[in-house]
PDB file of C-alpha atoms and ligand atoms in Angstrom:
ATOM      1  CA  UNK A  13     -79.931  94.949  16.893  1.00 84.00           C
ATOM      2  CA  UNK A  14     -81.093  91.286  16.385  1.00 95.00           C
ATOM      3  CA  UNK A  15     -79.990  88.561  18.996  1.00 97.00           C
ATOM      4  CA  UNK A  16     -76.975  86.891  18.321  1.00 97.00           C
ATOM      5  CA  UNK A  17     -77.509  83.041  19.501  1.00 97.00           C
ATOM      6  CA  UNK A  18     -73.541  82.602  19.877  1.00 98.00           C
ATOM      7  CA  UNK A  19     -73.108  85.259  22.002  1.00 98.00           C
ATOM      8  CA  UNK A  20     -70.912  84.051  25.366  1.00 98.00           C
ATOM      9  CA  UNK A  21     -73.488  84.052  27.461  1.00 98.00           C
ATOM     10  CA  UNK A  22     -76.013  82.160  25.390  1.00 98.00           C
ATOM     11  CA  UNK A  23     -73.617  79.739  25.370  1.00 98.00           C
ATOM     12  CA  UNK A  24     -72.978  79.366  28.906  1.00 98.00           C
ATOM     13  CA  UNK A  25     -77.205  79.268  28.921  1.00 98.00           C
ATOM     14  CA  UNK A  26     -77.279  76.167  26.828  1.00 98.00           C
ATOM     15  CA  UNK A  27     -74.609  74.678  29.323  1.00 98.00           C
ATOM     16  CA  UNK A  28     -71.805  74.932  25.928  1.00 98.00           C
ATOM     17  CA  UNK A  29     -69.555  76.975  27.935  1.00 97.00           C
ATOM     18  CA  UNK A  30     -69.032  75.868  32.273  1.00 98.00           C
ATOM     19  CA  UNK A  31     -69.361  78.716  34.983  1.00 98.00           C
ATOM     20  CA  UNK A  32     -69.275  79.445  38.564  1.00 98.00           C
ATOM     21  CA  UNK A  33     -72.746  79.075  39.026  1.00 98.00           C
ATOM     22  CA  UNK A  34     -74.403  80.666  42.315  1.00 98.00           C
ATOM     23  CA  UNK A  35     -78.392  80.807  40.977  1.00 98.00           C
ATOM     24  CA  UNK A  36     -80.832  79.422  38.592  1.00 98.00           C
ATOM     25  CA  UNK A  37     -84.769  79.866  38.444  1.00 98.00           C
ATOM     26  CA  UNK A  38     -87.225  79.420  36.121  1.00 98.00           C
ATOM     27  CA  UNK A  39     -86.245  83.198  34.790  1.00 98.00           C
ATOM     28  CA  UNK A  40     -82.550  83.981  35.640  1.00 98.00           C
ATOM     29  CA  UNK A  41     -78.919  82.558  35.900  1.00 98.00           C
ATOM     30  CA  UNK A  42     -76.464  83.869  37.968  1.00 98.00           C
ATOM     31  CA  UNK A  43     -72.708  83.334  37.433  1.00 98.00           C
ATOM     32  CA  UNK A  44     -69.460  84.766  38.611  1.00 98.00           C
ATOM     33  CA  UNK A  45     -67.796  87.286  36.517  1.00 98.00           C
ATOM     34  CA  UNK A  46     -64.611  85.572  34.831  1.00 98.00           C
ATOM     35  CA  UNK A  47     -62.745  89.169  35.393  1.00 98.00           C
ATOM     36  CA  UNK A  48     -63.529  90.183  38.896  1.00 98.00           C
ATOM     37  CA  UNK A  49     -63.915  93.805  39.456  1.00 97.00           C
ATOM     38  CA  UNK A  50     -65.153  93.309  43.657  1.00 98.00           C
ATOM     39  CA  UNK A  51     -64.858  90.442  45.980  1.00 98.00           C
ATOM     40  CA  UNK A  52     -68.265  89.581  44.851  1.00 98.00           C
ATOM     41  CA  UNK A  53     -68.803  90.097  41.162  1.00 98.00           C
ATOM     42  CA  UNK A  54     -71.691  87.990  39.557  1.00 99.00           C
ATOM     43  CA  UNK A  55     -73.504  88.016  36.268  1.00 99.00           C
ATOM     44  CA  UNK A  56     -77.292  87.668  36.322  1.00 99.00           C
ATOM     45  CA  UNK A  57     -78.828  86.798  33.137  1.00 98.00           C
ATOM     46  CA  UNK A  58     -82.475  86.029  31.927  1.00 98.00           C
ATOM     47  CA  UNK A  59     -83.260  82.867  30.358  1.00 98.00           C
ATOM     48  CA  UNK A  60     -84.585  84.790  27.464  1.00 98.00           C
ATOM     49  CA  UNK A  61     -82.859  86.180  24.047  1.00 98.00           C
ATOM     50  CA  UNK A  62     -82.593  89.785  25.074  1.00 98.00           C
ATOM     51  CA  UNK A  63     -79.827  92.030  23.870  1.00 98.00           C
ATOM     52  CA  UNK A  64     -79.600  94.956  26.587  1.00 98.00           C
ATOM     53  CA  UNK A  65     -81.416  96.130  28.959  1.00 97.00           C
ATOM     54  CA  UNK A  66     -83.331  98.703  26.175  1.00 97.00           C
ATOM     55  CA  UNK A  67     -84.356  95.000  24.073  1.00 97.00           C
ATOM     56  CA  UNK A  68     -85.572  93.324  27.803  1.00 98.00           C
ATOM     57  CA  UNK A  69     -87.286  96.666  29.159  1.00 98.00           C
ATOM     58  CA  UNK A  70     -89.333  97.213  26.110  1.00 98.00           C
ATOM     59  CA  UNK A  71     -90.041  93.202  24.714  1.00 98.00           C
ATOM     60  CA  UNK A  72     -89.925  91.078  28.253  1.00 98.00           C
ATOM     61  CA  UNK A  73     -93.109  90.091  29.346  1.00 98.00           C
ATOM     62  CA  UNK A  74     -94.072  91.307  33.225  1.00 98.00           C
ATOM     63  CA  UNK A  75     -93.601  87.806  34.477  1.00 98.00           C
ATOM     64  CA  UNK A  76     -89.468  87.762  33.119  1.00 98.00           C
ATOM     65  CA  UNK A  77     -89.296  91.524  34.046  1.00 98.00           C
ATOM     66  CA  UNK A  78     -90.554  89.995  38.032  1.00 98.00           C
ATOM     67  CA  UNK A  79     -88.930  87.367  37.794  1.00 98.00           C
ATOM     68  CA  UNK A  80     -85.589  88.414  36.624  1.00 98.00           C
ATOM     69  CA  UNK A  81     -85.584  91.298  39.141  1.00 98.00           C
ATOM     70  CA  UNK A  82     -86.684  88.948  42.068  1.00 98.00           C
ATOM     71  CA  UNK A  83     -83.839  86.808  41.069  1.00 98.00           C
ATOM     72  CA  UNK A  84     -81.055  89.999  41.379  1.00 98.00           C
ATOM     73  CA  UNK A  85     -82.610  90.148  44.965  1.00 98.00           C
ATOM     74  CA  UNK A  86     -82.117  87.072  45.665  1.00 98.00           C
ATOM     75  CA  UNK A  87     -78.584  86.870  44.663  1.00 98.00           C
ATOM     76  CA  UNK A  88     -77.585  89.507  46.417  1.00 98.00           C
ATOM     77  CA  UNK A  89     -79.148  88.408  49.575  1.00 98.00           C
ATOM     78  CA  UNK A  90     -77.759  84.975  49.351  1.00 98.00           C
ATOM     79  CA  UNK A  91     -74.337  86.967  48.885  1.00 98.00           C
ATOM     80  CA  UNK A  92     -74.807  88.634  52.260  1.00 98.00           C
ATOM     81  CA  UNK A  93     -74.410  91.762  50.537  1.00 98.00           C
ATOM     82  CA  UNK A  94     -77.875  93.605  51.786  1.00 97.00           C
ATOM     83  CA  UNK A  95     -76.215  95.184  55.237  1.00 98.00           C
ATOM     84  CA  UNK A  96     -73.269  96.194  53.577  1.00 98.00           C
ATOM     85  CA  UNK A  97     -74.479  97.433  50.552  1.00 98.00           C
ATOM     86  CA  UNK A  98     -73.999  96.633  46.159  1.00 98.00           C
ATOM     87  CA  UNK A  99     -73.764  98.015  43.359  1.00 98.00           C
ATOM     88  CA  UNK A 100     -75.600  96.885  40.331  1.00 98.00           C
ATOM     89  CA  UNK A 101     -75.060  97.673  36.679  1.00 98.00           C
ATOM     90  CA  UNK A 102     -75.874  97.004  33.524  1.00 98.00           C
ATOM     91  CA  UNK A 103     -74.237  98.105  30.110  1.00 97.00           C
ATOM     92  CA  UNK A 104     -76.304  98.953  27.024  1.00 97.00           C
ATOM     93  CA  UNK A 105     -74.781  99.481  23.302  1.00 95.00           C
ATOM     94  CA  UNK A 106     -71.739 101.098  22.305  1.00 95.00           C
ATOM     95  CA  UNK A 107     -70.962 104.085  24.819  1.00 95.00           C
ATOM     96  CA  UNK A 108     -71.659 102.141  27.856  1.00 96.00           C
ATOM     97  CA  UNK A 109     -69.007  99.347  26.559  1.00 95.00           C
ATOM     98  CA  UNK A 110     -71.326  96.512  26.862  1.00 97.00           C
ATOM     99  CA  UNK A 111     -69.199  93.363  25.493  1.00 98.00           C
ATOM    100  CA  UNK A 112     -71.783  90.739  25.401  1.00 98.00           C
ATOM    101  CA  UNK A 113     -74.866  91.018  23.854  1.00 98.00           C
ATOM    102  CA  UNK A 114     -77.359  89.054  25.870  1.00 98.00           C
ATOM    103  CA  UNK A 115     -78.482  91.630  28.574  1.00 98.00           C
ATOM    104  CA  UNK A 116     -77.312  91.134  32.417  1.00 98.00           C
ATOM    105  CA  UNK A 117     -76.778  92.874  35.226  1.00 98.00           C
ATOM    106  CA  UNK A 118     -73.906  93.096  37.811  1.00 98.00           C
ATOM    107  CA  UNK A 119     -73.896  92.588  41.263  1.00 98.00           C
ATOM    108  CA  UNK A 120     -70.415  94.478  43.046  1.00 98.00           C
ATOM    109  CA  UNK A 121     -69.531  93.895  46.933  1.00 98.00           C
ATOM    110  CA  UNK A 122     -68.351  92.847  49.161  1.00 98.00           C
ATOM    111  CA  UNK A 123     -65.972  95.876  50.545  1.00 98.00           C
ATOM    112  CA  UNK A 124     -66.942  99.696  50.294  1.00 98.00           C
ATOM    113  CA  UNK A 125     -67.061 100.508  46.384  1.00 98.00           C
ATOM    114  CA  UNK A 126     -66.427 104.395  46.682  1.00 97.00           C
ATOM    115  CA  UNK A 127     -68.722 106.530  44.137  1.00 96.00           C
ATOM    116  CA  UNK A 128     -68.439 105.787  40.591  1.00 95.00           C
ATOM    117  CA  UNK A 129     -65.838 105.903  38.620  1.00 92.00           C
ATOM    118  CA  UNK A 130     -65.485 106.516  35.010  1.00 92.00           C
ATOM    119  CA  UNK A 131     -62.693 107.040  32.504  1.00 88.00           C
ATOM    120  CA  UNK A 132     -62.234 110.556  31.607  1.00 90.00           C
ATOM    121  CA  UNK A 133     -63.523 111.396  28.100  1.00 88.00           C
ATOM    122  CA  UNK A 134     -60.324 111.401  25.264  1.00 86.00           C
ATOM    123  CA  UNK A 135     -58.926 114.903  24.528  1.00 87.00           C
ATOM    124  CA  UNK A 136     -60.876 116.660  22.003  1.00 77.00           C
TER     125      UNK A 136
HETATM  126  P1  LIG B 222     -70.399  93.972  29.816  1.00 96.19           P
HETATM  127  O1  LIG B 222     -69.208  94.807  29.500  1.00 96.19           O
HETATM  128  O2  LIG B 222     -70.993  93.345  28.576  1.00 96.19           O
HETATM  129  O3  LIG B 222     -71.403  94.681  30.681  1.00 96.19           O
HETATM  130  O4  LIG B 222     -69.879  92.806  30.752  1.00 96.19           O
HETATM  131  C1  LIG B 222     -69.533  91.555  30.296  1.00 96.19           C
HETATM  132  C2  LIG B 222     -68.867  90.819  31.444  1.00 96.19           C
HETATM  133  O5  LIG B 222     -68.829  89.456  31.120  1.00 96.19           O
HETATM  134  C3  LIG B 222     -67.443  91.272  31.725  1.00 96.19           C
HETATM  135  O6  LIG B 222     -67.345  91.742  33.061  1.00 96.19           O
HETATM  136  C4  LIG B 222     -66.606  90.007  31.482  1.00 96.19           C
HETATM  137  O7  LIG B 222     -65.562  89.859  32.422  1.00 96.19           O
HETATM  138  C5  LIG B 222     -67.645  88.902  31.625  1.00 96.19           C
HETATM  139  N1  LIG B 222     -67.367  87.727  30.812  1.00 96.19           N
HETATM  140  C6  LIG B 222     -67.010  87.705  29.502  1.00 96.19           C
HETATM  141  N2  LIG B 222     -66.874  86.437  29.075  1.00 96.19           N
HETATM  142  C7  LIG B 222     -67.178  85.641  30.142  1.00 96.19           C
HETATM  143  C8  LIG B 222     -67.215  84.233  30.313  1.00 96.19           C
HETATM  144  O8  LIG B 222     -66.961  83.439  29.416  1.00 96.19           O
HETATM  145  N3  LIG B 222     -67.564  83.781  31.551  1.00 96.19           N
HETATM  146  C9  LIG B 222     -67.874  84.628  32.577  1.00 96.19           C
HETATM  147  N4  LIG B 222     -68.194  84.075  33.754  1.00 96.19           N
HETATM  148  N5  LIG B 222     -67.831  85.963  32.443  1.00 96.19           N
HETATM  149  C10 LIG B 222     -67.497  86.469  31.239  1.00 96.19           C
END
């Protein structure tokens, strides 16, 4: 799938679109998620034109790949969310439901999260 330049979040990257930001770095932005699914729910993009997590893992170079997973670290420690504990995620293509197309992950605390939860599969 090629990179869409108007995606949401390449939008918010060129500063087109405003959001809560918490981080940026020379590899990463972190935002807070406009539907909030956890007392803490925040966004963490690269600062490259990656679809998913597939496009990033197999194209990034080892510097963004670093850099971008420092940057999740970071986030979540300046959260306060390393004692307590987080979830991360992050969506890829169709099945997972991944809405926008520029690859990021998502930081959920801040309370206990219980295991995870998906919806059942539709009746056959
Ligand atoms: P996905 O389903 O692609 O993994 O997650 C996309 C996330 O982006 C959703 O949790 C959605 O609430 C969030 N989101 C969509 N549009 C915006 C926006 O304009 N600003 C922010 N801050 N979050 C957004």
């Amino acid at each position: 799938m090629a990179y869409d330049p108007s995606n949401i979040f390449a939008r918010i990257l060129r500063g087109e679109i405003p959001c809560q930001r918490l981080y940026e770095d020379h590899w990463a932005l972190a935002f807070r998620d406009i539907h909030p699914q956890a007392p803490h729910h925040v966004l963490v993009i690269p600062k490259g034109a990656y679809v998913s997590f597939a496009d990033f893992a197999a194209e990034a170079s080892a510097e963004e790949i670093v850099g971008f997973t420092r940057a999740v670290g970071l986030v979540a420690g300046q959260l306060g969310l390393e004692a307590g504990g987080y979830r991360l995620l992050a969506n890829h293509g169709p099945d997972s439901h991944q809405e926008v197309p520029h690859y990021h992950v998502h930081i959920l605390g801040g309370r206990p999260l219980g295991p995870l939860v998906l919806r059942p599969a539709p009746a056959a």
